[in-house]
JSON list of C-alpha atoms and ligand atoms in Angstrom, two decimals:
[
{"chain": "A", "resi": 1449, "resn": "MET", "atom": "CA", "xyz": [6.15, -21.81, 19.98]},
{"chain": "A", "resi": 1450, "resn": "LYS", "atom": "CA", "xyz": [4.81, -18.32, 19.37]},
{"chain": "A", "resi": 1451, "resn": "LYS", "atom": "CA", "xyz": [1.74, -18.08, 17.17]},
{"chain": "A", "resi": 1452, "resn": "ASN", "atom": "CA", "xyz": [2.08, -16.28, 13.83]},
{"chain": "A", "resi": 1453, "resn": "ILE", "atom": "CA", "xyz": [-0.57, -13.65, 13.32]},
{"chain": "A", "resi": 1454, "resn": "ILE", "atom": "CA", "xyz": [-1.77, -11.46, 10.46]},
{"chain": "A", "resi": 1455, "resn": "ILE", "atom": "CA", "xyz": [-1.39, -7.72, 10.96]},
{"chain": "A", "resi": 1456, "resn": "ALA", "atom": "CA", "xyz": [-3.50, -5.57, 8.63]},
{"chain": "A", "resi": 1457, "resn": "ILE", "atom": "CA", "xyz": [-2.63, -1.89, 8.39]},
{"chain": "A", "resi": 1458, "resn": "ASP", "atom": "CA", "xyz": [-5.04, 0.31, 6.47]},
{"chain": "A", "resi": 1459, "resn": "GLY", "atom": "CA", "xyz": [-5.47, 4.04, 6.25]},
{"chain": "A", "resi": 1460, "resn": "PHE", "atom": "CA", "xyz": [-5.31, 7.21, 4.22]},
{"chain": "A", "resi": 1461, "resn": "ALA", "atom": "CA", "xyz": [-2.50, 8.05, 1.80]},
{"chain": "A", "resi": 1462, "resn": "SER", "atom": "CA", "xyz": [0.87, 8.77, 3.32]},
{"chain": "A", "resi": 1463, "resn": "THR", "atom": "CA", "xyz": [-0.04, 8.05, 6.93]},
{"chain": "A", "resi": 1464, "resn": "GLY", "atom": "CA", "xyz": [3.17, 6.09, 7.50]},
{"chain": "A", "resi": 1465, "resn": "LYS", "atom": "CA", "xyz": [1.59, 2.67, 7.01]},
{"chain": "A", "resi": 1466, "resn": "SER", "atom": "CA", "xyz": [4.55, 1.20, 5.20]},
{"chain": "A", "resi": 1467, "resn": "THR", "atom": "CA", "xyz": [7.11, 2.60, 7.67]},
{"chain": "A", "resi": 1468, "resn": "LEU", "atom": "CA", "xyz": [5.21, 1.04, 10.56]},
{"chain": "A", "resi": 1469, "resn": "ALA", "atom": "CA", "xyz": [4.63, -2.21, 8.64]},
{"chain": "A", "resi": 1470, "resn": "LYS", "atom": "CA", "xyz": [8.32, -2.60, 7.75]},
{"chain": "A", "resi": 1471, "resn": "HIS", "atom": "CA", "xyz": [9.41, -2.06, 11.35]},
{"chain": "A", "resi": 1472, "resn": "LEU", "atom": "CA", "xyz": [6.87, -4.54, 12.69]},
{"chain": "A", "resi": 1473, "resn": "ALA", "atom": "CA", "xyz": [7.80, -7.15, 10.09]},
{"chain": "A", "resi": 1474, "resn": "ASN", "atom": "CA", "xyz": [11.49, -6.82, 11.00]},
{"chain": "A", "resi": 1475, "resn": "TYR", "atom": "CA", "xyz": [10.71, -6.92, 14.71]},
{"chain": "A", "resi": 1476, "resn": "LEU", "atom": "CA", "xyz": [8.59, -10.08, 14.41]},
{"chain": "A", "resi": 1477, "resn": "ASN", "atom": "CA", "xyz": [10.54, -11.63, 11.54]},
{"chain": "A", "resi": 1478, "resn": "TYR", "atom": "CA", "xyz": [7.36, -11.63, 9.43]},
{"chain": "A", "resi": 1479, "resn": "ILE", "atom": "CA", "xyz": [6.78, -11.10, 5.73]},
{"chain": "A", "resi": 1480, "resn": "TYR", "atom": "CA", "xyz": [5.95, -7.52, 4.79]},
{"chain": "A", "resi": 1481, "resn": "VAL", "atom": "CA", "xyz": [3.67, -6.87, 1.81]},
{"chain": "A", "resi": 1482, "resn": "ASP", "atom": "CA", "xyz": [3.03, -3.38, 0.46]},
{"chain": "A", "resi": 1483, "resn": "SER", "atom": "CA", "xyz": [-0.25, -3.95, -1.37]},
{"chain": "A", "resi": 1484, "resn": "GLY", "atom": "CA", "xyz": [-0.22, -0.36, -2.66]},
{"chain": "A", "resi": 1485, "resn": "SER", "atom": "CA", "xyz": [2.97, -1.11, -4.58]},
{"chain": "A", "resi": 1486, "resn": "MET", "atom": "CA", "xyz": [1.03, -3.79, -6.50]},
{"chain": "A", "resi": 1487, "resn": "TYR", "atom": "CA", "xyz": [-1.65, -1.30, -7.61]},
{"chain": "A", "resi": 1488, "resn": "ARG", "atom": "CA", "xyz": [1.14, 1.17, -8.43]},
{"chain": "A", "resi": 1489, "resn": "ALA", "atom": "CA", "xyz": [2.99, -1.47, -10.48]},
{"chain": "A", "resi": 1490, "resn": "ILE", "atom": "CA", "xyz": [-0.11, -2.29, -12.54]},
{"chain": "A", "resi": 1491, "resn": "THR", "atom": "CA", "xyz": [-0.72, 1.43, -13.06]},
{"chain": "A", "resi": 1492, "resn": "TYR", "atom": "CA", "xyz": [2.89, 1.90, -14.18]},
{"chain": "A", "resi": 1493, "resn": "TYR", "atom": "CA", "xyz": [2.47, -0.99, -16.63]},
{"chain": "A", "resi": 1494, "resn": "ALA", "atom": "CA", "xyz": [-0.80, 0.47, -17.96]},
{"chain": "A", "resi": 1495, "resn": "LEU", "atom": "CA", "xyz": [0.83, 3.89, -18.44]},
{"chain": "A", "resi": 1496, "resn": "LYS", "atom": "CA", "xyz": [3.91, 2.48, -20.16]},
{"chain": "A", "resi": 1497, "resn": "ASN", "atom": "CA", "xyz": [1.82, 0.44, -22.55]},
{"chain": "A", "resi": 1498, "resn": "ASN", "atom": "CA", "xyz": [-0.62, 3.25, -23.37]},
{"chain": "A", "resi": 1499, "resn": "TYR", "atom": "CA", "xyz": [-3.73, 1.76, -21.77]},
{"chain": "A", "resi": 1500, "resn": "LEU", "atom": "CA", "xyz": [-4.60, 4.92, -19.84]},
{"chain": "A", "resi": 1501, "resn": "PRO", "atom": "CA", "xyz": [-7.08, 6.52, -19.67]},
{"chain": "A", "resi": 1502, "resn": "PHE", "atom": "CA", "xyz": [-9.12, 3.35, -19.67]},
{"chain": "A", "resi": 1503, "resn": "ASN", "atom": "CA", "xyz": [-12.12, 3.11, -21.99]},
{"chain": "A", "resi": 1504, "resn": "GLU", "atom": "CA", "xyz": [-14.41, 0.19, -22.73]},
{"chain": "A", "resi": 1505, "resn": "GLU", "atom": "CA", "xyz": [-12.21, -1.11, -25.52]},
{"chain": "A", "resi": 1506, "resn": "ASN", "atom": "CA", "xyz": [-8.75, -0.96, -23.94]},
{"chain": "A", "resi": 1507, "resn": "LEU", "atom": "CA", "xyz": [-10.11, -2.13, -20.60]},
{"chain": "A", "resi": 1508, "resn": "LYS", "atom": "CA", "xyz": [-11.23, -5.32, -22.33]},
{"chain": "A", "resi": 1509, "resn": "GLU", "atom": "CA", "xyz": [-7.76, -5.73, -23.83]},
{"chain": "A", "resi": 1510, "resn": "PHE", "atom": "CA", "xyz": [-6.21, -5.06, -20.42]},
{"chain": "A", "resi": 1511, "resn": "SER", "atom": "CA", "xyz": [-8.33, -7.76, -18.78]},
{"chain": "A", "resi": 1512, "resn": "LYS", "atom": "CA", "xyz": [-6.88, -10.26, -21.28]},
{"chain": "A", "resi": 1513, "resn": "ILE", "atom": "CA", "xyz": [-3.22, -9.43, -20.62]},
{"chain": "A", "resi": 1514, "resn": "LEU", "atom": "CA", "xyz": [-3.42, -8.82, -16.85]},
{"chain": "A", "resi": 1515, "resn": "LEU", "atom": "CA", "xyz": [-2.78, -12.45, -15.89]},
{"chain": "A", "resi": 1516, "resn": "ASP", "atom": "CA", "xyz": [0.45, -12.41, -17.93]},
{"chain": "A", "resi": 1517, "resn": "VAL", "atom": "CA", "xyz": [1.87, -9.39, -16.11]},
{"chain": "A", "resi": 1518, "resn": "LYS", "atom": "CA", "xyz": [4.31, -10.86, -13.61]},
{"chain": "A", "resi": 1519, "resn": "LEU", "atom": "CA", "xyz": [4.50, -9.15, -10.22]},
{"chain": "A", "resi": 1520, "resn": "SER", "atom": "CA", "xyz": [6.95, -10.46, -7.65]},
{"chain": "A", "resi": 1521, "resn": "PHE", "atom": "CA", "xyz": [8.59, -9.36, -4.43]},
{"chain": "A", "resi": 1522, "resn": "VAL", "atom": "CA", "xyz": [12.31, -9.89, -3.91]},
{"chain": "A", "resi": 1523, "resn": "PHE", "atom": "CA", "xyz": [13.83, -9.46, -0.47]},
{"chain": "A", "resi": 1524, "resn": "ASN", "atom": "CA", "xyz": [16.60, -6.82, -0.42]},
{"chain": "A", "resi": 1525, "resn": "LYS", "atom": "CA", "xyz": [18.97, -7.81, 2.40]},
{"chain": "A", "resi": 1526, "resn": "LYS", "atom": "CA", "xyz": [20.59, -4.37, 2.55]},
{"chain": "A", "resi": 1527, "resn": "LEU", "atom": "CA", "xyz": [17.28, -2.56, 2.95]},
{"chain": "A", "resi": 1528, "resn": "GLY", "atom": "CA", "xyz": [15.69, -5.24, 5.10]},
{"chain": "A", "resi": 1529, "resn": "TYR", "atom": "CA", "xyz": [12.47, -5.46, 3.09]},
{"chain": "A", "resi": 1530, "resn": "SER", "atom": "CA", "xyz": [11.14, -6.76, -0.21]},
{"chain": "A", "resi": 1531, "resn": "GLU", "atom": "CA", "xyz": [11.06, -4.72, -3.40]},
{"chain": "A", "resi": 1532, "resn": "ILE", "atom": "CA", "xyz": [8.54, -5.09, -6.19]},
{"chain": "A", "resi": 1533, "resn": "PHE", "atom": "CA", "xyz": [9.49, -6.42, -9.61]},
{"chain": "A", "resi": 1534, "resn": "LEU", "atom": "CA", "xyz": [7.42, -6.15, -12.78]},
{"chain": "A", "resi": 1535, "resn": "ASN", "atom": "CA", "xyz": [8.26, -8.84, -15.34]},
{"chain": "A", "resi": 1536, "resn": "ASN", "atom": "CA", "xyz": [11.59, -9.33, -13.50]},
{"chain": "A", "resi": 1537, "resn": "ASN", "atom": "CA", "xyz": [12.55, -5.62, -13.42]},
{"chain": "A", "resi": 1538, "resn": "ASN", "atom": "CA", "xyz": [12.88, -3.72, -10.16]},
{"chain": "A", "resi": 1539, "resn": "ILE", "atom": "CA", "xyz": [10.41, -0.81, -10.42]},
{"chain": "A", "resi": 1540, "resn": "GLU", "atom": "CA", "xyz": [10.42, 0.42, -6.79]},
{"chain": "A", "resi": 1541, "resn": "LYS", "atom": "CA", "xyz": [11.54, 3.90, -7.81]},
{"chain": "A", "resi": 1542, "resn": "GLU", "atom": "CA", "xyz": [9.35, 4.26, -10.89]},
{"chain": "A", "resi": 1543, "resn": "ILE", "atom": "CA", "xyz": [6.11, 3.44, -9.10]},
{"chain": "A", "resi": 1544, "resn": "ARG", "atom": "CA", "xyz": [6.52, 6.28, -6.57]},
{"chain": "A", "resi": 1545, "resn": "SER", "atom": "CA", "xyz": [6.43, 9.02, -9.24]},
{"chain": "A", "resi": 1546, "resn": "ILE", "atom": "CA", "xyz": [3.73, 11.65, -9.07]},
{"chain": "A", "resi": 1547, "resn": "LEU", "atom": "CA", "xyz": [2.50, 10.49, -12.51]},
{"chain": "A", "resi": 1548, "resn": "VAL", "atom": "CA", "xyz": [1.77, 7.01, -11.15]},
{"chain": "A", "resi": 1549, "resn": "SER", "atom": "CA", "xyz": [0.30, 8.57, -7.98]},
{"chain": "A", "resi": 1550, "resn": "ASN", "atom": "CA", "xyz": [-2.06, 10.63, -10.13]},
{"chain": "A", "resi": 1551, "resn": "HIS", "atom": "CA", "xyz": [-3.46, 7.57, -11.93]},
{"chain": "A", "resi": 1552, "resn": "VAL", "atom": "CA", "xyz": [-3.31, 4.76, -9.38]},
{"chain": "A", "resi": 1553, "resn": "SER", "atom": "CA", "xyz": [-6.59, 5.42, -7.57]},
{"chain": "A", "resi": 1554, "resn": "SER", "atom": "CA", "xyz": [-8.63, 5.33, -10.76]},
{"chain": "A", "resi": 1555, "resn": "VAL", "atom": "CA", "xyz": [-6.92, 2.07, -11.80]},
{"chain": "A", "resi": 1556, "resn": "ALA", "atom": "CA", "xyz": [-7.69, 0.72, -8.30]},
{"chain": "A", "resi": 1557, "resn": "THR", "atom": "CA", "xyz": [-11.44, 1.21, -8.87]},
{"chain": "A", "resi": 1558, "resn": "VAL", "atom": "CA", "xyz": [-11.53, -1.51, -11.56]},
{"chain": "A", "resi": 1559, "resn": "SER", "atom": "CA", "xyz": [-13.07, -4.63, -10.06]},
{"chain": "A", "resi": 1560, "resn": "PHE", "atom": "CA", "xyz": [-11.27, -7.29, -12.15]},
{"chain": "A", "resi": 1561, "resn": "ILE", "atom": "CA", "xyz": [-7.94, -5.65, -11.26]},
{"chain": "A", "resi": 1562, "resn": "ARG", "atom": "CA", "xyz": [-8.84, -5.63, -7.53]},
{"chain": "A", "resi": 1563, "resn": "LYS", "atom": "CA", "xyz": [-9.93, -9.26, -7.69]},
{"chain": "A", "resi": 1564, "resn": "HIS", "atom": "CA", "xyz": [-6.63, -10.30, -9.22]},
{"chain": "A", "resi": 1565, "resn": "MET", "atom": "CA", "xyz": [-4.62, -8.27, -6.68]},
{"chain": "A", "resi": 1566, "resn": "VAL", "atom": "CA", "xyz": [-6.55, -9.69, -3.71]},
{"chain": "A", "resi": 1567, "resn": "ASN", "atom": "CA", "xyz": [-5.94, -13.25, -4.98]},
{"chain": "A", "resi": 1568, "resn": "LEU", "atom": "CA", "xyz": [-2.21, -12.58, -5.23]},
{"chain": "A", "resi": 1569, "resn": "GLN", "atom": "CA", "xyz": [-2.16, -10.93, -1.79]},
{"chain": "A", "resi": 1570, "resn": "LYS", "atom": "CA", "xyz": [-3.88, -13.87, -0.13]},
{"chain": "A", "resi": 1571, "resn": "LYS", "atom": "CA", "xyz": [-1.35, -16.26, -1.66]},
{"chain": "A", "resi": 1572, "resn": "LEU", "atom": "CA", "xyz": [1.60, -14.18, -0.46]},
{"chain": "A", "resi": 1573, "resn": "SER", "atom": "CA", "xyz": [0.84, -14.76, 3.20]},
{"chain": "A", "resi": 1574, "resn": "LEU", "atom": "CA", "xyz": [0.82, -18.59, 3.11]},
{"chain": "A", "resi": 1575, "resn": "ASP", "atom": "CA", "xyz": [1.12, -19.89, 6.66]},
{"chain": "A", "resi": 1576, "resn": "LYS", "atom": "CA", "xyz": [3.66, -17.37, 7.78]},
{"chain": "A", "resi": 1577, "resn": "GLY", "atom": "CA", "xyz": [3.19, -14.29, 9.88]},
{"chain": "A", "resi": 1578, "resn": "VAL", "atom": "CA", "xyz": [2.50, -11.31, 7.65]},
{"chain": "A", "resi": 1579, "resn": "VAL", "atom": "CA", "xyz": [2.20, -7.56, 7.94]},
{"chain": "A", "resi": 1580, "resn": "MET", "atom": "CA", "xyz": [0.31, -6.13, 4.98]},
{"chain": "A", "resi": 1581, "resn": "ASP", "atom": "CA", "xyz": [-0.61, -2.50, 4.42]},
{"chain": "A", "resi": 1582, "resn": "GLY", "atom": "CA", "xyz": [-3.12, -0.91, 2.07]},
{"chain": "A", "resi": 1583, "resn": "ARG", "atom": "CA", "xyz": [-6.74, 0.21, 1.94]},
{"chain": "A", "resi": 1584, "resn": "ASP", "atom": "CA", "xyz": [-8.82, -2.99, 2.15]},
{"chain": "A", "resi": 1585, "resn": "ILE", "atom": "CA", "xyz": [-6.56, -5.38, 4.04]},
{"chain": "A", "resi": 1586, "resn": "GLY", "atom": "CA", "xyz": [-8.62, -5.62, 7.23]},
{"chain": "A", "resi": 1587, "resn": "THR", "atom": "CA", "xyz": [-11.95, -5.50, 5.39]},
{"chain": "A", "resi": 1588, "resn": "VAL", "atom": "CA", "xyz": [-11.47, -7.59, 2.21]},
{"chain": "A", "resi": 1589, "resn": "VAL", "atom": "CA", "xyz": [-8.08, -9.31, 1.98]},
{"chain": "A", "resi": 1590, "resn": "PHE", "atom": "CA", "xyz": [-7.83, -10.56, 5.57]},
{"chain": "A", "resi": 1591, "resn": "PRO", "atom": "CA", "xyz": [-11.15, -9.94, 7.35]},
{"chain": "A", "resi": 1592, "resn": "ASN", "atom": "CA", "xyz": [-9.98, -12.41, 10.03]},
{"chain": "A", "resi": 1593, "resn": "ALA", "atom": "CA", "xyz": [-6.65, -10.67, 10.69]},
{"chain": "A", "resi": 1594, "resn": "GLU", "atom": "CA", "xyz": [-5.79, -10.87, 14.39]},
{"chain": "A", "resi": 1595, "resn": "LEU", "atom": "CA", "xyz": [-4.64, -7.25, 14.58]},
{"chain": "A", "resi": 1596, "resn": "LYS", "atom": "CA", "xyz": [-6.14, -4.46, 12.45]},
{"chain": "A", "resi": 1597, "resn": "LEU", "atom": "CA", "xyz": [-4.81, -0.93, 12.58]},
{"chain": "A", "resi": 1598, "resn": "PHE", "atom": "CA", "xyz": [-6.27, 2.06, 10.76]},
{"chain": "A", "resi": 1599, "resn": "LEU", "atom": "CA", "xyz": [-3.94, 5.06, 10.47]},
{"chain": "A", "resi": 1600, "resn": "THR", "atom": "CA", "xyz": [-5.05, 8.64, 9.97]},
{"chain": "A", "resi": 1601, "resn": "ALA", "atom": "CA", "xyz": [-3.43, 12.09, 10.12]},
{"chain": "A", "resi": 1602, "resn": "SER", "atom": "CA", "xyz": [-4.38, 15.53, 8.88]},
{"chain": "A", "resi": 1603, "resn": "ALA", "atom": "CA", "xyz": [-3.94, 16.05, 5.13]},
{"chain": "A", "resi": 1604, "resn": "GLU", "atom": "CA", "xyz": [-1.42, 18.88, 5.69]},
{"chain": "A", "resi": 1605, "resn": "VAL", "atom": "CA", "xyz": [0.79, 16.80, 8.01]},
{"chain": "A", "resi": 1606, "resn": "ARG", "atom": "CA", "xyz": [0.75, 13.94, 5.50]},
{"chain": "A", "resi": 1607, "resn": "ALA", "atom": "CA", "xyz": [1.51, 16.20, 2.54]},
{"chain": "A", "resi": 1608, "resn": "LYS", "atom": "CA", "xyz": [4.47, 17.73, 4.41]},
{"chain": "A", "resi": 1609, "resn": "ARG", "atom": "CA", "xyz": [5.85, 14.26, 5.14]},
{"chain": "A", "resi": 1610, "resn": "ARG", "atom": "CA", "xyz": [5.48, 13.08, 1.53]},
{"chain": "A", "resi": 1611, "resn": "TYR", "atom": "CA", "xyz": [6.83, 16.37, 0.16]},
{"chain": "A", "resi": 1612, "resn": "SER", "atom": "CA", "xyz": [10.01, 16.11, 2.27]},
{"chain": "A", "resi": 1613, "resn": "GLU", "atom": "CA", "xyz": [10.50, 12.54, 1.05]},
{"chain": "A", "resi": 1614, "resn": "TYR", "atom": "CA", "xyz": [10.42, 13.87, -2.53]},
{"chain": "A", "resi": 1615, "resn": "VAL", "atom": "CA", "xyz": [12.81, 16.70, -1.65]},
{"chain": "A", "resi": 1616, "resn": "ASN", "atom": "CA", "xyz": [15.25, 14.23, -0.03]},
{"chain": "A", "resi": 1617, "resn": "GLU", "atom": "CA", "xyz": [15.16, 12.18, -3.22]},
{"chain": "A", "resi": 1618, "resn": "ASN", "atom": "CA", "xyz": [15.74, 15.32, -5.35]},
{"chain": "A", "resi": 1619, "resn": "VAL", "atom": "CA", "xyz": [12.39, 14.87, -7.08]},
{"chain": "A", "resi": 1620, "resn": "GLU", "atom": "CA", "xyz": [11.00, 18.15, -8.42]},
{"chain": "A", "resi": 1621, "resn": "VAL", "atom": "CA", "xyz": [7.44, 18.56, -7.29]},
{"chain": "A", "resi": 1622, "resn": "GLU", "atom": "CA", "xyz": [5.34, 21.35, -5.77]},
{"chain": "A", "resi": 1623, "resn": "TYR", "atom": "CA", "xyz": [3.94, 20.99, -2.23]},
{"chain": "A", "resi": 1624, "resn": "ASP", "atom": "CA", "xyz": [0.44, 21.84, -3.51]},
{"chain": "A", "resi": 1625, "resn": "GLU", "atom": "CA", "xyz": [0.60, 19.09, -6.10]},
{"chain": "A", "resi": 1626, "resn": "VAL", "atom": "CA", "xyz": [1.44, 16.57, -3.37]},
{"chain": "A", "resi": 1627, "resn": "LEU", "atom": "CA", "xyz": [-1.38, 17.86, -1.14]},
{"chain": "A", "resi": 1628, "resn": "ASN", "atom": "CA", "xyz": [-3.92, 17.76, -3.97]},
{"chain": "A", "resi": 1629, "resn": "ASN", "atom": "CA", "xyz": [-2.86, 14.27, -4.96]},
{"chain": "A", "resi": 1630, "resn": "LEU", "atom": "CA", "xyz": [-3.33, 12.96, -1.40]},
{"chain": "A", "resi": 1631, "resn": "LYS", "atom": "CA", "xyz": [-6.73, 14.62, -1.06]},
{"chain": "A", "resi": 1632, "resn": "SER", "atom": "CA", "xyz": [-8.03, 13.35, -4.39]},
{"chain": "A", "resi": 1633, "resn": "ARG", "atom": "CA", "xyz": [-6.75, 9.80, -3.78]},
{"chain": "A", "resi": 1634, "resn": "ASP", "atom": "CA", "xyz": [-8.39, 9.77, -0.31]},
{"chain": "A", "resi": 1635, "resn": "LEU", "atom": "CA", "xyz": [-11.67, 10.80, -1.90]},
{"chain": "A", "resi": 1636, "resn": "ASP", "atom": "CA", "xyz": [-11.45, 8.26, -4.74]},
{"chain": "A", "resi": 1637, "resn": "ASP", "atom": "CA", "xyz": [-10.40, 5.49, -2.36]},
{"chain": "A", "resi": 1638, "resn": "SER", "atom": "CA", "xyz": [-13.21, 6.24, 0.12]},
{"chain": "A", "resi": 1639, "resn": "LYS", "atom": "CA", "xyz": [-15.98, 6.69, -2.45]},
{"chain": "A", "resi": 1640, "resn": "ARG", "atom": "CA", "xyz": [-15.33, 3.78, -4.82]},
{"chain": "A", "resi": 1641, "resn": "LYS", "atom": "CA", "xyz": [-17.95, 1.03, -4.98]},
{"chain": "A", "resi": 1642, "resn": "ASP", "atom": "CA", "xyz": [-15.63, -1.98, -4.79]},
{"chain": "A", "resi": 1643, "resn": "SER", "atom": "CA", "xyz": [-13.71, -2.30, -1.50]},
{"chain": "A", "resi": 1644, "resn": "PRO", "atom": "CA", "xyz": [-13.79, 1.34, -0.41]},
{"chain": "A", "resi": 1645, "resn": "LEU", "atom": "CA", "xyz": [-11.41, 2.61, 2.24]},
{"chain": "A", "resi": 1646, "resn": "ILE", "atom": "CA", "xyz": [-13.41, 2.23, 5.47]},
{"chain": "A", "resi": 1647, "resn": "VAL", "atom": "CA", "xyz": [-12.48, 1.46, 9.04]},
{"chain": "A", "resi": 1648, "resn": "ALA", "atom": "CA", "xyz": [-13.12, -2.22, 9.84]},
{"chain": "A", "resi": 1649, "resn": "ASP", "atom": "CA", "xyz": [-15.43, -2.63, 12.86]},
{"chain": "A", "resi": 1650, "resn": "ASP", "atom": "CA", "xyz": [-12.69, -4.33, 14.83]},
{"chain": "A", "resi": 1651, "resn": "ALA", "atom": "CA", "xyz": [-9.81, -2.03, 13.79]},
{"chain": "A", "resi": 1652, "resn": "LEU", "atom": "CA", "xyz": [-7.91, 0.18, 16.17]},
{"chain": "A", "resi": 1653, "resn": "GLU", "atom": "CA", "xyz": [-7.75, 3.75, 14.82]},
{"chain": "A", "resi": 1654, "resn": "ILE", "atom": "CA", "xyz": [-4.56, 5.71, 15.37]},
{"chain": "A", "resi": 1655, "resn": "ASP", "atom": "CA", "xyz": [-4.33, 9.41, 14.52]},
{"chain": "A", "resi": 1656, "resn": "ASN", "atom": "CA", "xyz": [-0.60, 10.06, 14.23]},
{"chain": "A", "resi": 1657, "resn": "SER", "atom": "CA", "xyz": [-0.78, 13.77, 13.27]},
{"chain": "A", "resi": 1658, "resn": "PHE", "atom": "CA", "xyz": [1.09, 14.65, 16.45]},
{"chain": "A", "resi": 1659, "resn": "MET", "atom": "CA", "xyz": [2.77, 11.33, 17.14]},
{"chain": "A", "resi": 1660, "resn": "SER", "atom": "CA", "xyz": [6.31, 10.46, 16.11]},
{"chain": "A", "resi": 1661, "resn": "MET", "atom": "CA", "xyz": [6.87, 7.24, 14.17]},
{"chain": "A", "resi": 1662, "resn": "GLU", "atom": "CA", "xyz": [8.98, 6.00, 17.12]},
{"chain": "A", "resi": 1663, "resn": "ASP", "atom": "CA", "xyz": [6.17, 6.60, 19.65]},
{"chain": "A", "resi": 1664, "resn": "GLN", "atom": "CA", "xyz": [3.69, 4.91, 17.34]},
{"chain": "A", "resi": 1665, "resn": "LEU", "atom": "CA", "xyz": [5.96, 1.88, 17.06]},
{"chain": "A", "resi": 1666, "resn": "ILE", "atom": "CA", "xyz": [6.37, 1.67, 20.85]},
{"chain": "A", "resi": 1667, "resn": "PHE", "atom": "CA", "xyz": [2.58, 1.86, 21.22]},
{"chain": "A", "resi": 1668, "resn": "VAL", "atom": "CA", "xyz": [1.92, -0.94, 18.69]},
{"chain": "A", "resi": 1669, "resn": "LYS", "atom": "CA", "xyz": [4.66, -3.12, 20.20]},
{"chain": "A", "resi": 1670, "resn": "SER", "atom": "CA", "xyz": [2.94, -2.77, 23.56]},
{"chain": "A", "resi": 1671, "resn": "ILE", "atom": "CA", "xyz": [-0.30, -4.05, 22.00]},
{"chain": "A", "resi": 1672, "resn": "LEU", "atom": "CA", "xyz": [1.55, -7.01, 20.48]},
{"chain": "A", "resi": 1673, "resn": "LYS", "atom": "CA", "xyz": [2.96, -7.87, 23.88]},
{"chain": "A", "resi": 1674, "resn": "ASP", "atom": "CA", "xyz": [-0.23, -7.37, 25.90]},
{"chain": "A", "resi": 1675, "resn": "LYS", "atom": "CA", "xyz": [-2.70, -8.96, 23.47]},
{"chain": "A", "resi": 1676, "resn": "PHE", "atom": "CA", "xyz": [-0.63, -11.59, 21.66]},
{"chain": "A", "resi": 1677, "resn": "ASN", "atom": "CA", "xyz": [2.39, -12.17, 23.88]},
{"chain": "A", "resi": 1678, "resn": "LEU", "atom": "CA", "xyz": [4.64, -11.28, 20.92]},
{"chain": "B", "resi": 1992, "resn": "CDP", "atom": "O1", "xyz": [1.90, 5.11, 0.07]},
{"chain": "B", "resi": 1992, "resn": "CDP", "atom": "P1", "xyz": [0.54, 5.70, -0.08]},
{"chain": "B", "resi": 1992, "resn": "CDP", "atom": "O2", "xyz": [-0.24, 5.65, 1.21]},
{"chain": "B", "resi": 1992, "resn": "CDP", "atom": "O3", "xyz": [0.54, 7.06, -0.68]},
{"chain": "B", "resi": 1992, "resn": "CDP", "atom": "O4", "xyz": [-0.28, 4.84, -1.14]},
{"chain": "B", "resi": 1992, "resn": "CDP", "atom": "P2", "xyz": [-0.09, 3.31, -1.53]},
{"chain": "B", "resi": 1992, "resn": "CDP", "atom": "O5", "xyz": [-0.26, 2.43, -0.33]},
{"chain": "B", "resi": 1992, "resn": "CDP", "atom": "O6", "xyz": [1.15, 3.16, -2.31]},
{"chain": "B", "resi": 1992, "resn": "CDP", "atom": "O7", "xyz": [-1.37, 3.05, -2.47]},
{"chain": "B", "resi": 1992, "resn": "CDP", "atom": "C1", "xyz": [-1.52, 3.71, -3.71]},
{"chain": "B", "resi": 1992, "resn": "CDP", "atom": "C2", "xyz": [-2.97, 3.62, -4.14]},
{"chain": "B", "resi": 1992, "resn": "CDP", "atom": "O8", "xyz": [-3.28, 2.25, -4.44]},
{"chain": "B", "resi": 1992, "resn": "CDP", "atom": "C3", "xyz": [-4.02, 4.05, -3.14]},
{"chain": "B", "resi": 1992, "resn": "CDP", "atom": "O9", "xyz": [-4.28, 5.45, -3.15]},
{"chain": "B", "resi": 1992, "resn": "CDP", "atom": "C4", "xyz": [-5.24, 3.26, -3.59]},
{"chain": "B", "resi": 1992, "resn": "CDP", "atom": "O10", "xyz": [-5.91, 3.90, -4.63]},
{"chain": "B", "resi": 1992, "resn": "CDP", "atom": "C5", "xyz": [-4.64, 1.97, -4.13]},
{"chain": "B", "resi": 1992, "resn": "CDP", "atom": "N1", "xyz": [-4.70, 0.86, -3.16]},
{"chain": "B", "resi": 1992, "resn": "CDP", "atom": "C6", "xyz": [-5.88, 0.17, -3.04]},
{"chain": "B", "resi": 1992, "resn": "CDP", "atom": "O11", "xyz": [-6.87, 0.51, -3.68]},
{"chain": "B", "resi": 1992, "resn": "CDP", "atom": "N2", "xyz": [-5.95, -0.92, -2.22]},
{"chain": "B", "resi": 1992, "resn": "CDP", "atom": "C7", "xyz": [-4.90, -1.31, -1.51]},
{"chain": "B", "resi": 1992, "resn": "CDP", "atom": "N3", "xyz": [-4.99, -2.39, -0.73]},
{"chain": "B", "resi": 1992, "resn": "CDP", "atom": "C8", "xyz": [-3.70, -0.59, -1.58]},
{"chain": "B", "resi": 1992, "resn": "CDP", "atom": "C9", "xyz": [-3.62, 0.51, -2.41]}
]
């Protein structure tokens, strides 16, 4: 029987981590977990319930209610991947808004929130093969992951990709706003004290600025075959 492995995909904002992760999970019949969607969901909850901006007082309140906020993933057969639910409501669309994007990286600096997320993420993998993407998957969540990938691309290429996604979804947003959001999240994610975005020593770095998603997938599949016989 083939061995199930853990594939950790980290990298800067909008580098195509989730696209690659979804394809790999389908290809290997593994679970796919978008850890960023969990931080986005908590941010969405905090916004909706007027906790943001955090201060000493409301942060204390938030720490008390966090365990009662129910996050779950439900597999969508049509789409071929799981969608995130907050207290039993599908919030996939809501969490991708620019408002959530503008707040998520500051929410993700809070240590008790990270601790809770990491606990949930570890539980989600169980004994099955898993592909998880985020910022600290190869360094904190699964330091023993068999395959660690770290994706990068120039900020302009990434902003163009994210901007055209918004345009396709008829979301009104300026290109500059998207670019600034990516740059400021990259900075916040890399500079934070708890679990900063860094390349794990044993991660393979892929700069996909000039690589198509298809070529990237072919490349990673070749690694799976050569290294893991998958
Ligand atoms: O899709 P995109 O690359 O733009 O971001 P995401 O994966 O949805 O993550 C949103 C934000 O959540 C990131 O900018 C980080 O601030 C935070 N995050 C994190 O701190 N740790 C993770 N494992 C995943 C996301």
